[in-house]
XYZ file of C-alpha atoms in Angstrom:
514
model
C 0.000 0.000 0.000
C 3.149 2.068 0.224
C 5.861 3.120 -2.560
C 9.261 1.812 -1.228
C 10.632 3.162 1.469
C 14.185 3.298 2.664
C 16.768 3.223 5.403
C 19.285 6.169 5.187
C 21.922 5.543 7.378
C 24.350 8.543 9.021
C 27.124 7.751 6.617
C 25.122 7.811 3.371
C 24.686 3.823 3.416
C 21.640 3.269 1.691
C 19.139 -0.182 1.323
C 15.854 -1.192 1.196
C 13.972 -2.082 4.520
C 12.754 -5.433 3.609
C 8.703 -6.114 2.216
C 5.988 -4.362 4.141
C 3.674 -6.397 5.436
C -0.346 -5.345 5.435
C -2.214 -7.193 8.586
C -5.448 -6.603 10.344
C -5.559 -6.029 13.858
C -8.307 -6.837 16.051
C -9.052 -3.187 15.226
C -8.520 -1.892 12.001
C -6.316 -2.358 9.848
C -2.580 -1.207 10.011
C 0.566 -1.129 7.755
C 3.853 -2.335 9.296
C 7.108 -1.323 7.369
C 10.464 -3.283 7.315
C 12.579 -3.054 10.609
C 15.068 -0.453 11.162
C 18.158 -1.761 13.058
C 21.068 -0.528 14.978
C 24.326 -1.735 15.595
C 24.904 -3.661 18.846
C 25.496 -1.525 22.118
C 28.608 -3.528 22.918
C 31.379 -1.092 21.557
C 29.099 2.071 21.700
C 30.680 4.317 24.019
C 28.806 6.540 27.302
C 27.097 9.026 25.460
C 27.792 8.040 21.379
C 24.865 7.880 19.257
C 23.688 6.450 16.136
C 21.074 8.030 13.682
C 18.666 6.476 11.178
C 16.428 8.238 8.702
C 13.610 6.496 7.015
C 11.327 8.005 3.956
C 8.477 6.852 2.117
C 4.739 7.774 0.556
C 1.728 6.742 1.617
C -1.317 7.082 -0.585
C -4.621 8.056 0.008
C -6.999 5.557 1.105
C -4.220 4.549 3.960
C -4.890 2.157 7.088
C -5.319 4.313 9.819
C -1.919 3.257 11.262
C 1.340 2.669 10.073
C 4.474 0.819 12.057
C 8.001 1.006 11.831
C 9.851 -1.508 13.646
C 12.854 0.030 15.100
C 15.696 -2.683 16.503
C 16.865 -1.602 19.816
C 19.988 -2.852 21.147
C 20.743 -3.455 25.022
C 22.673 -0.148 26.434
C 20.288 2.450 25.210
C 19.777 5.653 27.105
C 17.090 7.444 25.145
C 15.217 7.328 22.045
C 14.991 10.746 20.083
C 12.651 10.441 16.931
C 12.076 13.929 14.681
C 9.538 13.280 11.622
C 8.529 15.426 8.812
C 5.762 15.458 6.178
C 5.014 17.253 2.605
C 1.986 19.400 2.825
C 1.199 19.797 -1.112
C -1.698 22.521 -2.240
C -5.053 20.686 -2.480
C -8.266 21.766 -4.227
C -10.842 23.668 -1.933
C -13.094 21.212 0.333
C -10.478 18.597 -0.071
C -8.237 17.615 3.216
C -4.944 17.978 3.140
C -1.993 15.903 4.560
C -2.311 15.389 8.846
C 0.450 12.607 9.719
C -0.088 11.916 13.596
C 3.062 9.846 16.013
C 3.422 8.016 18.847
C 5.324 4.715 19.886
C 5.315 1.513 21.079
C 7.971 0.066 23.746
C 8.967 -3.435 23.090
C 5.793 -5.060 24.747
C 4.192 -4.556 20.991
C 1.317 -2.937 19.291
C -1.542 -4.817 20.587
C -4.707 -2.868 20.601
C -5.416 -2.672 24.580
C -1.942 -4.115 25.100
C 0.761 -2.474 27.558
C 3.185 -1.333 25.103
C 2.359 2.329 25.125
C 5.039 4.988 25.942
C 3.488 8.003 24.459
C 1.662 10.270 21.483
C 1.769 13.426 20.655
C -0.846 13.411 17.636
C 0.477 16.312 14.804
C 1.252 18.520 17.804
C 4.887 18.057 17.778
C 7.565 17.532 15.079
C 10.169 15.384 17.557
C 9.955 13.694 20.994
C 11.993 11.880 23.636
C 11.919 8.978 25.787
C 14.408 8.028 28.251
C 14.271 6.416 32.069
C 14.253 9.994 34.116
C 12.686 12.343 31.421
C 10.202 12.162 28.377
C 8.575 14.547 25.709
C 5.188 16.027 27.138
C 2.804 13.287 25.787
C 5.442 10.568 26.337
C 6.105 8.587 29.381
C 9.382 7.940 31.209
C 10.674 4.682 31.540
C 13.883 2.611 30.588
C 14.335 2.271 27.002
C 14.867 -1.933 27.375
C 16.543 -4.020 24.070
C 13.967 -5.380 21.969
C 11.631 -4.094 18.700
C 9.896 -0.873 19.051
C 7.301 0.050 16.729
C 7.185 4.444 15.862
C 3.611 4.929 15.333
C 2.059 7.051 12.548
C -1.159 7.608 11.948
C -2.094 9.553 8.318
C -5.326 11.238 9.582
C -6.033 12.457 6.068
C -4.102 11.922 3.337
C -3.833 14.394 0.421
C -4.557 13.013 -3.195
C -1.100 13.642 -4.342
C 0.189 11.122 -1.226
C 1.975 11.961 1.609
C 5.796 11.881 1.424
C 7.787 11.740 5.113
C 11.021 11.434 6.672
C 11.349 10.337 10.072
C 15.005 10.160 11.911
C 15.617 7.991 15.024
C 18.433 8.355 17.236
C 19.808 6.319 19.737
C 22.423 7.642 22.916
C 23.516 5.057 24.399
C 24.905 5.283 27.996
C 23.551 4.510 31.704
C 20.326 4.341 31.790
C 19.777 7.000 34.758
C 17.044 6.968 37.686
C 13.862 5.674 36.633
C 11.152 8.588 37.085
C 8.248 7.493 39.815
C 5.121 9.316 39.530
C 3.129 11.198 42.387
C -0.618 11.961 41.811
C -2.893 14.232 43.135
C -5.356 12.910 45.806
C -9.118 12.218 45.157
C -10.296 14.471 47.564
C -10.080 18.078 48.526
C -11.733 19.654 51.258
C -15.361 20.435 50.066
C -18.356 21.538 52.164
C -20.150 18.584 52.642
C -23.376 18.378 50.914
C -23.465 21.499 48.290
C -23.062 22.221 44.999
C -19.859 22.285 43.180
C -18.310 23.462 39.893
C -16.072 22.091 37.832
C -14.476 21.959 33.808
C -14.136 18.106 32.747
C -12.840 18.301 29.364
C -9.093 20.808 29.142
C -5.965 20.398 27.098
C -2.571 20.972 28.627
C 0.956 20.439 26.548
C 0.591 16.781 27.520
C -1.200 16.366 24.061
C -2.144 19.433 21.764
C -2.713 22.313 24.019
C -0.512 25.087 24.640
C -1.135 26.133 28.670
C 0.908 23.775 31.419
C -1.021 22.193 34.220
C -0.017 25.439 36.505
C -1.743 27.903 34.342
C -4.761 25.500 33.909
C -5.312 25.363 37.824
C -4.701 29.081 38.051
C -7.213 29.746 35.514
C -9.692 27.052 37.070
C -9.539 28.679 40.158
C -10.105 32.372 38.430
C -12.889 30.375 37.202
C -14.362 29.491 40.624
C -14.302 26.053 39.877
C -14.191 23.026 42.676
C -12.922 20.528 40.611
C -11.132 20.043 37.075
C -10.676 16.387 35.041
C -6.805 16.535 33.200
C -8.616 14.800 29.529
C -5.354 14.800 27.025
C -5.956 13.040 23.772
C -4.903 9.569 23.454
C -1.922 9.887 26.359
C -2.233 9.710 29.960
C 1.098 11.289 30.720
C -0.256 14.288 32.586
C -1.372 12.204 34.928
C 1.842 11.893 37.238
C 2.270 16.012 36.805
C -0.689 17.410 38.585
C -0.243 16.727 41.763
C 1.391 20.673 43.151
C -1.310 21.788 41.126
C -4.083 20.235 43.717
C -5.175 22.072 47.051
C -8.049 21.702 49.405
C -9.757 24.274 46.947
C -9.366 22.377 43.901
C -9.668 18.776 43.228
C -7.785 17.053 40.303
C -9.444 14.103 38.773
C -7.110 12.327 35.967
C -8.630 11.026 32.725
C -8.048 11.117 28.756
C -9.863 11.980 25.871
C -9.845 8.804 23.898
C -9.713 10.394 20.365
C -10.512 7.698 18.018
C -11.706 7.972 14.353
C -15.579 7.803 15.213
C -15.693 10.504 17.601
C -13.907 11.378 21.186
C -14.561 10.401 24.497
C -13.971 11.619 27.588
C -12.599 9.150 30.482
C -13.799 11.553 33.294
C -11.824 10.541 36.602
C -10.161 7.051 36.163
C -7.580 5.815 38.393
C -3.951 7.266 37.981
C -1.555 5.499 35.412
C -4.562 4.401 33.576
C -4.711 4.367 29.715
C -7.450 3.927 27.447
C -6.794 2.356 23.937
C -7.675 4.855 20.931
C -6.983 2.599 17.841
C -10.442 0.994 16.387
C -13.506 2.498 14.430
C -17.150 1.611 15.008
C -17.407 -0.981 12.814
C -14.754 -2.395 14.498
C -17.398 -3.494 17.766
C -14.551 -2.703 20.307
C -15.735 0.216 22.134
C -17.551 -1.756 24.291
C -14.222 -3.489 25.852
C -12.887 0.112 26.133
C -15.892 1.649 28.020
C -15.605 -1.241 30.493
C -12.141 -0.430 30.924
C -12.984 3.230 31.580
C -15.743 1.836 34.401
C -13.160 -0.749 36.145
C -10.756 1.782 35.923
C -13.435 4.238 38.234
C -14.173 6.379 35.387
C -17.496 7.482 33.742
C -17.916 7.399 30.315
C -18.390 10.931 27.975
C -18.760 11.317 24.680
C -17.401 14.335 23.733
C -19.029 17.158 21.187
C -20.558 14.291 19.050
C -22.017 16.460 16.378
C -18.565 18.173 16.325
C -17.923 19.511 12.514
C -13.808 18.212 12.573
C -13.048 15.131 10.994
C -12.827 11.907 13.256
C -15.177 14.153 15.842
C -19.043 13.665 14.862
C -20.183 10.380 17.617
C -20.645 7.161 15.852
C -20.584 4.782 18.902
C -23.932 5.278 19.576
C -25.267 6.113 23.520
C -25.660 2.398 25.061
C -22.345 3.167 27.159
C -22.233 6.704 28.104
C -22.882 7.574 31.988
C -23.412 11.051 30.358
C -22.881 12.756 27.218
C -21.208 16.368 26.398
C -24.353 18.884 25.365
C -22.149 22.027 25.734
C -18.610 21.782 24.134
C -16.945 25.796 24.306
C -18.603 28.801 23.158
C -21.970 27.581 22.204
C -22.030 27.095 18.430
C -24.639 25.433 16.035
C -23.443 22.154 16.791
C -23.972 22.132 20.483
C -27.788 23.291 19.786
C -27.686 20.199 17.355
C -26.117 18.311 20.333
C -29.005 19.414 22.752
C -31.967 18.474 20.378
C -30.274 15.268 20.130
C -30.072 14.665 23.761
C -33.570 15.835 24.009
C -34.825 13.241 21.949
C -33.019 10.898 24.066
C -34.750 11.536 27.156
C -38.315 11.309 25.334
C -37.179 7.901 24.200
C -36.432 7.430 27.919
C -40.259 7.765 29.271
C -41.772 6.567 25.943
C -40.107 2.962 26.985
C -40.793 3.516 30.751
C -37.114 3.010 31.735
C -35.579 4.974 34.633
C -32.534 4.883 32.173
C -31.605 7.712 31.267
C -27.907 10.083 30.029
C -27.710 13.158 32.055
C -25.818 16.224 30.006
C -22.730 18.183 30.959
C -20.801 20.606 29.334
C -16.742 21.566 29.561
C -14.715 24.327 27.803
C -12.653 21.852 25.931
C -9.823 24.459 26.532
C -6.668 24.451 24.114
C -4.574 27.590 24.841
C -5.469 31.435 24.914
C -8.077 33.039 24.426
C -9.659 29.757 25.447
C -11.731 30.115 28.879
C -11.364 27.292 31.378
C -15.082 26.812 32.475
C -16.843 27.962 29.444
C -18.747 26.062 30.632
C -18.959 24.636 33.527
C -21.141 21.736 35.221
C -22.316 22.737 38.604
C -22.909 19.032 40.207
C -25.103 18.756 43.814
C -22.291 16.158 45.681
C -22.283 14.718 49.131
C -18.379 16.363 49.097
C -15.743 17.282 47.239
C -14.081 14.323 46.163
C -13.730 12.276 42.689
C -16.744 9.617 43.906
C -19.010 12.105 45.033
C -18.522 13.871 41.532
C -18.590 11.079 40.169
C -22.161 9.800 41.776
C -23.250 13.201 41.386
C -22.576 13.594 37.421
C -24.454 9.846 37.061
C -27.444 10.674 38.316
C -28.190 13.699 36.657
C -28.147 16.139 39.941
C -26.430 18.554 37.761
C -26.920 22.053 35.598
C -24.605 23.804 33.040
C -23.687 27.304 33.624
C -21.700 29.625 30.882
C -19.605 30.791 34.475
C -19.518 31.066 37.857
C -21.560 34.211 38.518
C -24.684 32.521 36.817
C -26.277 30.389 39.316
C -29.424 28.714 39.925
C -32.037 26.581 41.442
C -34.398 24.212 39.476
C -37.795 22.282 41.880
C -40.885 20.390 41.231
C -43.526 20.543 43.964
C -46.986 18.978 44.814
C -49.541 21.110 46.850
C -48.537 18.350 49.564
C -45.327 18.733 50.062
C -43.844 16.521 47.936
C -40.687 17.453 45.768
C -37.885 16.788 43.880
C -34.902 18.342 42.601
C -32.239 18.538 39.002
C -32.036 15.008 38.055
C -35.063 13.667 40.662
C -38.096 12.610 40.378
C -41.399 14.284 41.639
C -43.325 10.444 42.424
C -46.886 11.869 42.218
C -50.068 10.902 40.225
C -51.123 11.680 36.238
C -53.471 14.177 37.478
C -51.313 15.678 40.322
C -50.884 19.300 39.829
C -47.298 20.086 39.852
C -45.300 23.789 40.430
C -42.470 24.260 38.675
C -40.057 26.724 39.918
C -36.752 28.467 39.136
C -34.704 30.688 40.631
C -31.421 32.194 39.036
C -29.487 34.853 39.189
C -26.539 36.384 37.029
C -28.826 36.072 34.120
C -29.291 39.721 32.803
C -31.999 40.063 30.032
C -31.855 35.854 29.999
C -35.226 34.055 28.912
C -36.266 30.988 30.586
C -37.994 28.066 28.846
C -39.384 25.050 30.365
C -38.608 22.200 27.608
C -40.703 18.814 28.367
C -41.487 15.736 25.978
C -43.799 17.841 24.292
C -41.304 20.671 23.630
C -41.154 23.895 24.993
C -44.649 24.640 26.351
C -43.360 27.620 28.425
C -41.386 31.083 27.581
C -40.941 33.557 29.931
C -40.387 37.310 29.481
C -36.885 38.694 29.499
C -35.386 39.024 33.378
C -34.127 42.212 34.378
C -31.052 43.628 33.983
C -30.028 42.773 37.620
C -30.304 39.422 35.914
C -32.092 37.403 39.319
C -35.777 36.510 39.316
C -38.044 33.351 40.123
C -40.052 32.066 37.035
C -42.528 29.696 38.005
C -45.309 27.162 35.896
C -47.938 24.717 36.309
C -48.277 21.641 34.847
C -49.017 17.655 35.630
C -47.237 14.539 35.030
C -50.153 13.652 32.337
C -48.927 17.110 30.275
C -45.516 16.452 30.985
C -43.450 13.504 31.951
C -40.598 15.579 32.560
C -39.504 19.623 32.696
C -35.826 20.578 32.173
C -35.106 24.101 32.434
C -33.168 26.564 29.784
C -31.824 30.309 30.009
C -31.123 31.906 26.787
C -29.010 35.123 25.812
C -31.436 37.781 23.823
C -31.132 37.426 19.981
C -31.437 40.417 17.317
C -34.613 39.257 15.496
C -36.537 36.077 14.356
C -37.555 33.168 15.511
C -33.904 31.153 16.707
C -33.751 30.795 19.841
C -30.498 32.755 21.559
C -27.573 30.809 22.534
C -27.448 28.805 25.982
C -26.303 31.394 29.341
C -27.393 27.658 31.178
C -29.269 24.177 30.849
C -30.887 22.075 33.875
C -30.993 18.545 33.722
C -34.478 16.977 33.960
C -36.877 16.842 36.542
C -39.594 13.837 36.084
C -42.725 14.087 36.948
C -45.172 11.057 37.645
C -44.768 7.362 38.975
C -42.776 5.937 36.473
């Protein structure tokens, strides 16, 4: 599926690298190239190095990974590997070349296997790995004899092929002090019962984004947020550099967005050191494995943005896993709204079948680097205290609202004229016929409207609030008119009938005996 490719050795030596071999995985399918090799350690002095460069094409219509085997002797400090790529002109609408790298250690390329040591995704151009030390993205960890496998994945492929170069170095020498990783802890110091903020999906310069874990606590705590979830794509080597960045006012759950070709997914707060497998499709029927690996692991599973417009972003898994899905991805675009209706639908299809199953919504900022905003959005989660269960729990059962920032808040109830209530992501246990209030109160809302959505739709619009931005809307209805009543603010729009974006979103309340 390649042209040839070859081996150019530091002193202009140059042969082919043996036949390429094309095999399917229990994922998709990938390409392996012939081995590169390196002379034996034996007579390599402290500190020499030796340097191969390998070039090739691959064409469009590429496996969505491609493996060199790289020979490496006993004796090897670190592994250094620089890559390059053409990026030719293409016609308008028509992707261009995006070549993607990470690697394998010498315990393989199994999908789900333990041979990671790190990816960095077209975000950087040359990485490190060695015992003490690795390239953000990359973990630390001797660099043992044995066949390596540099892994490239051609996210699109131009029509004229993609032509790279990719150099690997070896230094060969003592191998150093082996780095040991400290985590943060799973709790911080809370306030009991209450209601917490927090941003589950941010980017640090452990994968693509451009802010270090320092800056993204400092800005989470600008933010007034209780908690934050590290979510790098494909890597979890941020995990073991968070830990000074905790306090008793900020808790650090540790996760990954597992960035596959059918859409993302957040692994929100799974235990340290865990990693979650990237490489299959949905026709490959292997997300299923992964999502239970997210849940043994003491994470929830998130699909992230899944009507996202990028390629490899728009959800194709389908909903049977998620503990909750992503409504509100950043700035609220036309895709969110997209997101929302979808989500909508989802909870009619919930009390059409009768099932108390249903996937409560969040929303994170999804933060890359400046001008990004850590906690736009935010979820504001009702927990028994601040710690990564209690989140956790919380974020499950729906006891949740989304909130564009910290000076928006609100509170969302469904009563009976006996008494009776229930709460965000409850349910008010009362007869067809029972007449139900419902009731909101918000404030930091200026000129915000409030609808009351149900499984009919939105049978309720209320007049602007005032520029103060607090009030109490309230509405009657019963659980025969509607089986459940979530609660929207939106921002004013210019003219017509569109509703404004989203200043904040309530979970559902349901109303009736289900």
């Amino acid at each position: 599926m390649c042209d040839d490719n070859e081996v150019h050795h530091d002193n202009d030596v140059h042969h082919g690298v043996g036949r390429r071999a094309l095999f399917v995985t229990g994922a998709a399918a990938a390409l392996t190239l012939g081995s590169v090799s390196f002379a034996s350690a034996a007579g390599a002095a402290d500190g020499g190095q030796e340097t191969r460069t390998v070039r090739g094409t691959l064409p469009p219509g590429s496996p969505d990974f491609v493996y060199l085997p790289v020979e490496v002797p006993t004796g090897v400090r670190e592994i250094k590997v620089a890559y390059t790529y053409d990026r030719p002109s293409v016609p308008a609408g028509t992707p261009g070349n995006a070549l993607d790298i990470g690697i394998f250690d010498e315990r393989g390329t199994e999908v789900g296997g333990e041979g990671f040591r790190g990816w960095s995704g077209g975000a950087r151009t040359e990485f490190v790995v060695r015992a003490d030390d690795a390239t953000p993205g990359y973990l630390p960890g001797p660099v043992r004899e044995g066949t390596w496998h540099i892994a490239l994945g051609p996210y699109t492929v131009a029509p004229q092929g993609l032509t790279y170069e990719i150099t690997i170095t070896l230094t060969y020498g003592a191998p150093g002090e082996t780095f040991r990783p400290t985590y943060p802890p799973s709790r911080a110091k809370g306030r009991g019962r209450a209601w917490y903020r927090g941003d589950c999906h941010l980017h640090s310069w452990y994968s693509d984004g451009r802010r270090t874990p320092a800056e993204i606590a400092a800005l989470a705590r600008a933010a007034g947020l209780d908690f934050i979830n590290s979510s790098e794509h494909n890597t979890h080597s941020a995990h073991a550099h968070w830990a000074s960045e905790a306090g008793d006012d900020l808790l650090i759950m540790l996760g990954e967005e597992v960035t596959t070709r059918n859409g993302h997914v957040v692994a929100l707060g799974i235990d340290p050191g865990t990693f979650v497998d990237w490489r299959y499709r949905a026709r490959d029927n292997r997300f299923g494995r992964f999502a239970r690996r997210i849940r043994r692991a003491g994470g929830l599973v998130v699909p992230a943005h899944p009507h996202a417009t990028c390629v490899g972003c728009n959800w194709k898994f389908g909903f049977g896993e998620a503990d909750a899905v992503e409504v509100w991805n950043g700035p609220y675009t036309p895709d969110d709204e997209v997101t929302l209706a979808d989500w909508d639908s989802m909870l009619v299809a919930s009390v059409r079948d009768g099932s108390r199953d249903w996937i409560p919504a969040m929303g994170s900022s999804d933060t890359h680097r400046d001008p990004d905003s850590v906690g736009l959005p935010q979820t504001v989660v009702l927990a028994d205290d601040l710690t990564r269960e209690a989140i956790q729990d919380g974020i499950r059962a729906g006891r949740s609202y989304v909130a564009e920032s910290q000076t928006l808040s609100l509170s969302f109830t469904a009563s009976s004229g006996r008494g009776e209530h229930a709460g965000i992501g409850g349910r008010l246990a009362v007869a067809r016929d029972t007449p139900v209030t419902v009731r909101l109160e918000v404030t930091g809302a200026p000129r915000c409207t409030v609808r009351f959505v149900t499984d009919q739709g939105v049978l309720f619009t209320s007049a602007p609030l005032p520029v103060a931005g607090s009030g109490v809307v309230e509405w009657h209805t019963t659980p025969s008119y509607a089986a459940y009543v979530r609660a929207e603010l939106r921002h004013e729009t210019a003219a017509g009938p569109v509703p404004g974006a989203l200043a904040a979103f309530t979970n559902p309340v349901f109303l009736g005996r289900a």
